[in-house]
mmCIF file of C-alpha atoms and ligand atoms in Angstrom:
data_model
loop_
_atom_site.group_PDB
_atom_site.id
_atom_site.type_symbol
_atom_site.label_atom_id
_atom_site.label_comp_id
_atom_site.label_asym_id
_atom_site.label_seq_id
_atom_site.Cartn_x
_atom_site.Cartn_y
_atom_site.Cartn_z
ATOM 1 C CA UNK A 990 18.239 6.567 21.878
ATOM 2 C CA UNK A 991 14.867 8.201 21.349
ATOM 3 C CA UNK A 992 12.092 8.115 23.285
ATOM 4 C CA UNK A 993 10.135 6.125 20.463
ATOM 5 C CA UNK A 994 13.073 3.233 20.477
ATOM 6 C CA UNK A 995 12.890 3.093 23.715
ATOM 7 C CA UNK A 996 8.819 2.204 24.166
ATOM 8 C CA UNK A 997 10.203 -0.413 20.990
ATOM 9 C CA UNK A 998 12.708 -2.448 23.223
ATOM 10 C CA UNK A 999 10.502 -2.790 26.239
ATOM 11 C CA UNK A 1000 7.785 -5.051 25.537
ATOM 12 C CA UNK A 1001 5.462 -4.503 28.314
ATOM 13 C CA UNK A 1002 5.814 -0.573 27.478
ATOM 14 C CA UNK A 1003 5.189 -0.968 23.397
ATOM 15 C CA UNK A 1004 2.396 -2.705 24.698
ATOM 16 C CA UNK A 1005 1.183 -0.039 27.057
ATOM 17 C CA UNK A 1006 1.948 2.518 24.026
ATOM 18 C CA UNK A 1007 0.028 -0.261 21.495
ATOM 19 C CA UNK A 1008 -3.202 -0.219 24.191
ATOM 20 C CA UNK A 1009 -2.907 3.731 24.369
ATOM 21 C CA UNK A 1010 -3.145 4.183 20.702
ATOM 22 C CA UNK A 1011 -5.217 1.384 19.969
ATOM 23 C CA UNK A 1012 -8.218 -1.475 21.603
ATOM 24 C CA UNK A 1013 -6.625 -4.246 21.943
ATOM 25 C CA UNK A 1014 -7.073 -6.614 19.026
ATOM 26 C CA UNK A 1015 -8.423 -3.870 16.663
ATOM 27 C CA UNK A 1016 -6.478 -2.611 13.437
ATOM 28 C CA UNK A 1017 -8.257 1.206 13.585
ATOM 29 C CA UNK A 1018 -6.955 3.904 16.083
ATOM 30 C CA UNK A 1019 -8.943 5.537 19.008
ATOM 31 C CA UNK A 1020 -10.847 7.997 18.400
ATOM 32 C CA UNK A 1021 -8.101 11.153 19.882
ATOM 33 C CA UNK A 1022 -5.554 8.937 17.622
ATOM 34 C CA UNK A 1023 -8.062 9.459 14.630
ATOM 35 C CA UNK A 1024 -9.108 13.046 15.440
ATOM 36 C CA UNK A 1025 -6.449 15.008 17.890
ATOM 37 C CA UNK A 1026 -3.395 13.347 16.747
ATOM 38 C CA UNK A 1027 -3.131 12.711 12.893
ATOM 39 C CA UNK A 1028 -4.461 15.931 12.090
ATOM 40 C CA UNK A 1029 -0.870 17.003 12.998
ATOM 41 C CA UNK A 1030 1.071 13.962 11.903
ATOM 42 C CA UNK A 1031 0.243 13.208 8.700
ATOM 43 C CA UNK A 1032 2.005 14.625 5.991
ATOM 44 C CA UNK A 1033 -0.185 16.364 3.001
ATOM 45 C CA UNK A 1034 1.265 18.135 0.319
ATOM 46 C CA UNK A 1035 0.047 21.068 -1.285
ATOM 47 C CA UNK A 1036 -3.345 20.346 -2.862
ATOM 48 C CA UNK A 1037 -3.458 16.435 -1.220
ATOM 49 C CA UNK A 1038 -6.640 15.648 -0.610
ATOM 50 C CA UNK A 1039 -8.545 12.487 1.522
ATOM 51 C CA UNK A 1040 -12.453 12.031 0.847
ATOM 52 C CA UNK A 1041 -14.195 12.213 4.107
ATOM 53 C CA UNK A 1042 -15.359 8.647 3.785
ATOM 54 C CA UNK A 1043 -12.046 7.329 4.024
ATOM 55 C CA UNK A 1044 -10.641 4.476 6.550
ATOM 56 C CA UNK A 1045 -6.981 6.009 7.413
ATOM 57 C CA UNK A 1046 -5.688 3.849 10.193
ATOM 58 C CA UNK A 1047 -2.775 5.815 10.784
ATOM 59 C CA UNK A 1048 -0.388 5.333 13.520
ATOM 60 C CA UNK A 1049 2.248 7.518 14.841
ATOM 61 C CA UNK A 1050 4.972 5.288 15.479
ATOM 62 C CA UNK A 1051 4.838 4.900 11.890
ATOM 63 C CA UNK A 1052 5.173 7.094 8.945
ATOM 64 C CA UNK A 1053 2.319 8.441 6.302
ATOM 65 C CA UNK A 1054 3.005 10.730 3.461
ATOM 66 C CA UNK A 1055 0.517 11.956 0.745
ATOM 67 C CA UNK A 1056 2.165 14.065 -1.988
ATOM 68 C CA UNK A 1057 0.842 17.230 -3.688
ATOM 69 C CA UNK A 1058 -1.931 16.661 -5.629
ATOM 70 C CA UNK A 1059 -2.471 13.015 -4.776
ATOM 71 C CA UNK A 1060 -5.756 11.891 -3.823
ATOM 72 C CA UNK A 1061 -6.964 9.269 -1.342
ATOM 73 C CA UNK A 1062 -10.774 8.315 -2.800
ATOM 74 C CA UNK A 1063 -13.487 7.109 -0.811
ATOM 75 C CA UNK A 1064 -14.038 4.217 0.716
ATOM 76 C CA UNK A 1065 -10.739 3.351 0.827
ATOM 77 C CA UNK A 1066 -8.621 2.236 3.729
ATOM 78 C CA UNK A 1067 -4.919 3.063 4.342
ATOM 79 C CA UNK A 1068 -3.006 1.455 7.387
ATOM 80 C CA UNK A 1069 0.335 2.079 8.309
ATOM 81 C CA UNK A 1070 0.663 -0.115 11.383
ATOM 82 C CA UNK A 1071 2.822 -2.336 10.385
ATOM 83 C CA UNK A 1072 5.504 -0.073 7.835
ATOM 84 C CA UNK A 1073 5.283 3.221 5.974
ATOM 85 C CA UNK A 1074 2.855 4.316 3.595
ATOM 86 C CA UNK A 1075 4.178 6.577 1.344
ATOM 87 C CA UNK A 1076 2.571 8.266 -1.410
ATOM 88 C CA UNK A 1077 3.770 10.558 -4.322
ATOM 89 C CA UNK A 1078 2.836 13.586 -5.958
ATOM 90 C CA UNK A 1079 -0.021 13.707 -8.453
ATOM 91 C CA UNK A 1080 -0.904 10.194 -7.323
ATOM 92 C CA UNK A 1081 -4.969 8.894 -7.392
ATOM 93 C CA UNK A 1082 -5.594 5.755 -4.762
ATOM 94 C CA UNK A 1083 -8.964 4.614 -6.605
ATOM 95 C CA UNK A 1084 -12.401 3.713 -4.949
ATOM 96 C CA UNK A 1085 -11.888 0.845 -2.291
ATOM 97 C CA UNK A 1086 -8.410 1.076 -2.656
ATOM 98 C CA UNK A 1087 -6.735 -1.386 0.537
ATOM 99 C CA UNK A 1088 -3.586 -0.084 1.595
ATOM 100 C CA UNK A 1089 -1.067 -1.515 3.721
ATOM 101 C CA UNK A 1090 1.853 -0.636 4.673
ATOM 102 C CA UNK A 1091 5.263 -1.170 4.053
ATOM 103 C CA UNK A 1092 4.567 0.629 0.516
ATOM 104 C CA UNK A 1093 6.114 3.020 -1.449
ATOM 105 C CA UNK A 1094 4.089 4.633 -4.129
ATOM 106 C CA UNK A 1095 5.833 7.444 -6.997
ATOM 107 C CA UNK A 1096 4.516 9.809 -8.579
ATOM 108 C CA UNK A 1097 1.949 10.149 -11.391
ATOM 109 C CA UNK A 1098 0.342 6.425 -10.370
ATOM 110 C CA UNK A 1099 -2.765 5.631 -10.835
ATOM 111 C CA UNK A 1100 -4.529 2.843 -8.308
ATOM 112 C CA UNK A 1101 -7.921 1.842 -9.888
ATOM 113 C CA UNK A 1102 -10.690 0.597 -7.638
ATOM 114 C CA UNK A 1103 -11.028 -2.123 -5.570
ATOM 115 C CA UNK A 1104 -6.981 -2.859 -5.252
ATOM 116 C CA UNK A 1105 -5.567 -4.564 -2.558
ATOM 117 C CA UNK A 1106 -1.575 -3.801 -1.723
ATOM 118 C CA UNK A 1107 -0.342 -5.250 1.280
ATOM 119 C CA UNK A 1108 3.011 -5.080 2.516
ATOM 120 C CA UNK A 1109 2.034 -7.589 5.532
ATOM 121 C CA UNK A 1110 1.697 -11.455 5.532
ATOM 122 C CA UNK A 1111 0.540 -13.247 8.324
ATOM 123 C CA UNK A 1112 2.747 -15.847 9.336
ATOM 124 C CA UNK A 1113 1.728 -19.543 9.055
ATOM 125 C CA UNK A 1114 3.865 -21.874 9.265
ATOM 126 C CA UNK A 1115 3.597 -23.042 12.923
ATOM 127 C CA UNK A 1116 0.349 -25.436 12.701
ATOM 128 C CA UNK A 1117 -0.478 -25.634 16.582
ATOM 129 C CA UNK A 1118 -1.008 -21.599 16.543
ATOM 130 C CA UNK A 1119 -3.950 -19.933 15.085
ATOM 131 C CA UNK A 1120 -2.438 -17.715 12.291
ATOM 132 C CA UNK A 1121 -4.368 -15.002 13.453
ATOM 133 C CA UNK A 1122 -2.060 -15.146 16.345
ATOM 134 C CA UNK A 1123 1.033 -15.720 14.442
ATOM 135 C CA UNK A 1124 3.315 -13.057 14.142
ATOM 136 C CA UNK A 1125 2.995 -10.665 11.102
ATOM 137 C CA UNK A 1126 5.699 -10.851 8.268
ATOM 138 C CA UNK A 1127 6.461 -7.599 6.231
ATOM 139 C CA UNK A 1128 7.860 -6.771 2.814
ATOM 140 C CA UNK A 1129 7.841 -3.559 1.164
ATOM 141 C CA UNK A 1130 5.956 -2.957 -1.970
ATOM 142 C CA UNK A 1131 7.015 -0.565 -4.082
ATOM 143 C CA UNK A 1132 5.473 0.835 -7.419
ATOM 144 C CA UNK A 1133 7.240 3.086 -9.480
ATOM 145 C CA UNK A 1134 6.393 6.747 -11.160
ATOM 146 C CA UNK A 1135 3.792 6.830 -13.738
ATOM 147 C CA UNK A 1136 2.559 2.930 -13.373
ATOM 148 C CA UNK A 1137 -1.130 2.358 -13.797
ATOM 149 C CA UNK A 1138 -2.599 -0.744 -11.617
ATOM 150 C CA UNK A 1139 -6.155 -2.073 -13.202
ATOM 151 C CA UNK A 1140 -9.500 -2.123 -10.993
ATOM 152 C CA UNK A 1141 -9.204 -5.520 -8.507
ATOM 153 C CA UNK A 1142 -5.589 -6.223 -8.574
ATOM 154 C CA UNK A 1143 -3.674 -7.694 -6.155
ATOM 155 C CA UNK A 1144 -0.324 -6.498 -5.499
ATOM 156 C CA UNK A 1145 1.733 -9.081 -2.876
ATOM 157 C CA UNK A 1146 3.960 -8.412 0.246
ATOM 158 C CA UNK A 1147 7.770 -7.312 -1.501
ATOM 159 C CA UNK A 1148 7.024 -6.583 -4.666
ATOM 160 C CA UNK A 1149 8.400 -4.356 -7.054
ATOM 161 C CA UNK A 1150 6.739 -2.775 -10.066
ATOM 162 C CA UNK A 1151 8.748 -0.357 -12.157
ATOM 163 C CA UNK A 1152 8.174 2.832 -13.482
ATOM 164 C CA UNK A 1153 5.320 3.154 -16.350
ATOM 165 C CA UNK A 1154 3.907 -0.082 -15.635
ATOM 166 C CA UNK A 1155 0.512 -1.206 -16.083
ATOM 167 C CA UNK A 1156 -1.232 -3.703 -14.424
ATOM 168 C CA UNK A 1157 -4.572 -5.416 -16.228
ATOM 169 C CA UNK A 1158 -7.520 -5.500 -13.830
ATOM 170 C CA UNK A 1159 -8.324 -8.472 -11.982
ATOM 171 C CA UNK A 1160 -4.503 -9.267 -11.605
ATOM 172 C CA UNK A 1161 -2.480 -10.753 -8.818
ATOM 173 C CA UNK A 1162 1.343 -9.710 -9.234
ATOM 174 C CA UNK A 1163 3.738 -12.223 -7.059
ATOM 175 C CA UNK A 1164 7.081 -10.887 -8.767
ATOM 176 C CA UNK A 1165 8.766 -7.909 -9.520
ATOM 177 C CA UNK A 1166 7.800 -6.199 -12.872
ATOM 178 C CA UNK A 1167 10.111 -4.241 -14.736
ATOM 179 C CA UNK A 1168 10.200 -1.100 -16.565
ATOM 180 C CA UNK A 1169 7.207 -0.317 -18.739
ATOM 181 C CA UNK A 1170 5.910 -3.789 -18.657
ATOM 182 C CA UNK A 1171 2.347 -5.025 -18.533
ATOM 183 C CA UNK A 1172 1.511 -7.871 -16.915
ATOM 184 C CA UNK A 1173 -1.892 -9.509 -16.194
ATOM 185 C CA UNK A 1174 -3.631 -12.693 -14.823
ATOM 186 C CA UNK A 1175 -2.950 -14.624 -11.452
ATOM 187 C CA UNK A 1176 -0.101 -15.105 -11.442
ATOM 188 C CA UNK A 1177 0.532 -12.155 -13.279
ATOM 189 C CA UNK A 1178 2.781 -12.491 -16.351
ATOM 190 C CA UNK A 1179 4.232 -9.807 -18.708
ATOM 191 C CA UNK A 1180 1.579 -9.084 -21.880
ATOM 192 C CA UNK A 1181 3.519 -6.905 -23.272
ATOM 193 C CA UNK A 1182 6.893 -4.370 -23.249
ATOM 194 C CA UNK A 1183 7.597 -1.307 -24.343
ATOM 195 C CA UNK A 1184 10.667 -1.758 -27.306
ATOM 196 C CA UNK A 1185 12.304 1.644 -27.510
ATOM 197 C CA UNK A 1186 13.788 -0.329 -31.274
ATOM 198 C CA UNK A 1187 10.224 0.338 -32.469
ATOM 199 C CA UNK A 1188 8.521 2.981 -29.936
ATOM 200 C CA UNK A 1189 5.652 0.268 -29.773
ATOM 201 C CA UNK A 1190 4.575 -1.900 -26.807
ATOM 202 C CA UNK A 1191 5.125 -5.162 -28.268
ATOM 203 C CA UNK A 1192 3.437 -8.794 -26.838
ATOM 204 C CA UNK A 1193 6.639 -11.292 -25.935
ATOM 205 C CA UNK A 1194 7.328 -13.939 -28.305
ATOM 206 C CA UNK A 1195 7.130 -16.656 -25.489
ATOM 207 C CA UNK A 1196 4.855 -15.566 -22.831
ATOM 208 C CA UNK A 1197 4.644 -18.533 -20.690
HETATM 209 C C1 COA B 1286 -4.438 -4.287 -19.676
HETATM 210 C C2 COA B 1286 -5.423 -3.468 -20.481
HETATM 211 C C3 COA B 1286 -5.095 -1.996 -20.315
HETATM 212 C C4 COA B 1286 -5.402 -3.870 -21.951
HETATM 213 O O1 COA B 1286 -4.435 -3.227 -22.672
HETATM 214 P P1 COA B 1286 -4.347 -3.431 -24.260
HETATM 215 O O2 COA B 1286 -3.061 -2.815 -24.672
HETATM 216 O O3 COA B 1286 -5.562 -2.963 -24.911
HETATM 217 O O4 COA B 1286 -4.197 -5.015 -24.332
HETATM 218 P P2 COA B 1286 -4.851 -6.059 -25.339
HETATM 219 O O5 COA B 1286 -6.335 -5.957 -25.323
HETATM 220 O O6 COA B 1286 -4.121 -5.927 -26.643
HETATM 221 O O7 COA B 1286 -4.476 -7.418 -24.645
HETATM 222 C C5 COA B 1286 -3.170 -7.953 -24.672
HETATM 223 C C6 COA B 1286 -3.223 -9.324 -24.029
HETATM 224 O O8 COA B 1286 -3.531 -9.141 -22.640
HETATM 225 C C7 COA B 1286 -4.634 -9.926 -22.259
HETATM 226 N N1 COA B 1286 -5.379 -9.194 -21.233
HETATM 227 C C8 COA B 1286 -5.955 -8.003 -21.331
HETATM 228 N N2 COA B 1286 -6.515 -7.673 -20.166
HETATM 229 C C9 COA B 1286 -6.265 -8.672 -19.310
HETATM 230 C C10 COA B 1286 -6.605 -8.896 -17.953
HETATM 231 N N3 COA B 1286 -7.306 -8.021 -17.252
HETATM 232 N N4 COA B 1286 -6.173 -10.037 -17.373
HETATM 233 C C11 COA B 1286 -5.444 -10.947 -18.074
HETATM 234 N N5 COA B 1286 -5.102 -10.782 -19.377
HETATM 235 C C12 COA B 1286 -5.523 -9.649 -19.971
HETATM 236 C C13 COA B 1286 -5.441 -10.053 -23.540
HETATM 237 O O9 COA B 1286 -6.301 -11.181 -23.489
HETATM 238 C C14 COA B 1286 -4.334 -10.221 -24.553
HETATM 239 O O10 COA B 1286 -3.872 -11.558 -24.484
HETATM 240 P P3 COA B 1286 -3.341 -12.349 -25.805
HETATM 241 O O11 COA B 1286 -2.024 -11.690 -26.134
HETATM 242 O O12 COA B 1286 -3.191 -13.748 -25.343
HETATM 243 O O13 COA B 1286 -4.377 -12.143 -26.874
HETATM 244 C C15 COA B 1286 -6.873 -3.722 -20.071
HETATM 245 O O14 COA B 1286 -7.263 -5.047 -20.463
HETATM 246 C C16 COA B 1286 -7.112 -3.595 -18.576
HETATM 247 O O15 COA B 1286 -6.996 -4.526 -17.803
HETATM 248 N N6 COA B 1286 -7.488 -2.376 -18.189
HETATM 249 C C17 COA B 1286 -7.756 -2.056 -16.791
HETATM 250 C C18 COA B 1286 -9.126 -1.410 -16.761
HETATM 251 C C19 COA B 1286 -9.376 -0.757 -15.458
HETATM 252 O O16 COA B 1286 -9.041 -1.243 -14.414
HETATM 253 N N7 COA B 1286 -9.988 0.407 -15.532
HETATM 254 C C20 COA B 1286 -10.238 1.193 -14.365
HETATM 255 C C21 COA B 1286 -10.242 2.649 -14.718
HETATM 256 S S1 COA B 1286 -8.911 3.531 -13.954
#
């Protein structure tokens, strides 16, 4: 078993670890976290670049991956606290961009500004606990090579959008998409699909 599995099982030590790494109640790292440690841990391809006035709350229990030529813009915030953030090559993460993890992003995507994709939920359902105190919920959001997600969107915990995708600003996407789809509004639904019959994208003949 590794050492990191270990500190996992033993919740007075993950605890320890948590307070070591981070204040207690705070999402961002310590400082040596922030400046000492990722540095060396997070992974940057060739040509990767992260604006100085970035938030990356990146923690090492936890995995981060920028791909060669992607770009992390300012102002915006990656976490990977609670899953993997894992980002393609060629990739842009727009102005104001909130990510957190578990997400998967290919290659060749394009994240607007202002989009929020979060791979955590806070739990809920037990009325006599705050929900800030609730435990967290995860599921992974993936979004495939070459998609294109609109300025504001929303992207929920375990979704799924496919490869050349585009999502129309302003959205909120609940459910997978597929394959060079658009899809817009809250809830987003598909505006139109690619036919490879006619090489055009085409608007569905019953939308709703
Ligand atoms: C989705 C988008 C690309 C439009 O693509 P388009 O092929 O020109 O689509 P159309 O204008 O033909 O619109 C198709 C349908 O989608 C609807 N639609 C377009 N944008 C929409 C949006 N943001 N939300 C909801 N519906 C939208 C249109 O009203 C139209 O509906 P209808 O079929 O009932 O008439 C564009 O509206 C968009 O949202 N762009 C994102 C802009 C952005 O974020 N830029 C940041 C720079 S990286």
């Amino acid at each position: 078993m590794s050492f990191a599995a270990y500190i996992k099982q033993h919740p007075s030590l993950k605890r320890l670890a948590l307070r070591t790494l981070m204040p207690a109640g705070e999402a961002r790292p310590r400082w040596w976290v922030r400046n000492l440690l990722n540095p060396f841990l997070m992974k940057k391809g060739k040509g990767a670049k992260i604006r100085r006035r970035t938030r990356m709350d990146i923690m090492p229990f936890n995995n981060f991956r920028l791909g060669a030529h992607s770009m992390v813009e300012d102002f915006a915030c990656v976490n990977n606290g609670m899953g993997d953030v894992l980002i393609g090559d060629h990739s842009l993460i727009g102005i104001g961009c909130v990510i957190i993890g578990p997400v998967e992003i290919g290659n060749n995507v394009i994240l607007a500004q202002h989009i929020g994709v979060s791979g955590l939920n806070h739990g809920y359902k037990d009325i006599s606990i705050p929900i800030k105190n609730q435990p967290c919920e995860t599921g992974l959001i993936r979004i495939g090579d070459d998609s294109w997600i609109g300025a504001n969107a929303v992207i929920v915990a375990g979704v799924t959008i496919g490869k050349h995708c585009i999502v129309a600003g302003g959205s909120v996407v609940t459910k997978n998409v597929a394959d060079h789809t658009m899809v817009g509004g809250n809830p987003a639904r598909i505006l139109k699909q690619y036919n490879v019959q006619t090489g055009d994208w085409e608007k569905p003949l019953i939308t709703r």
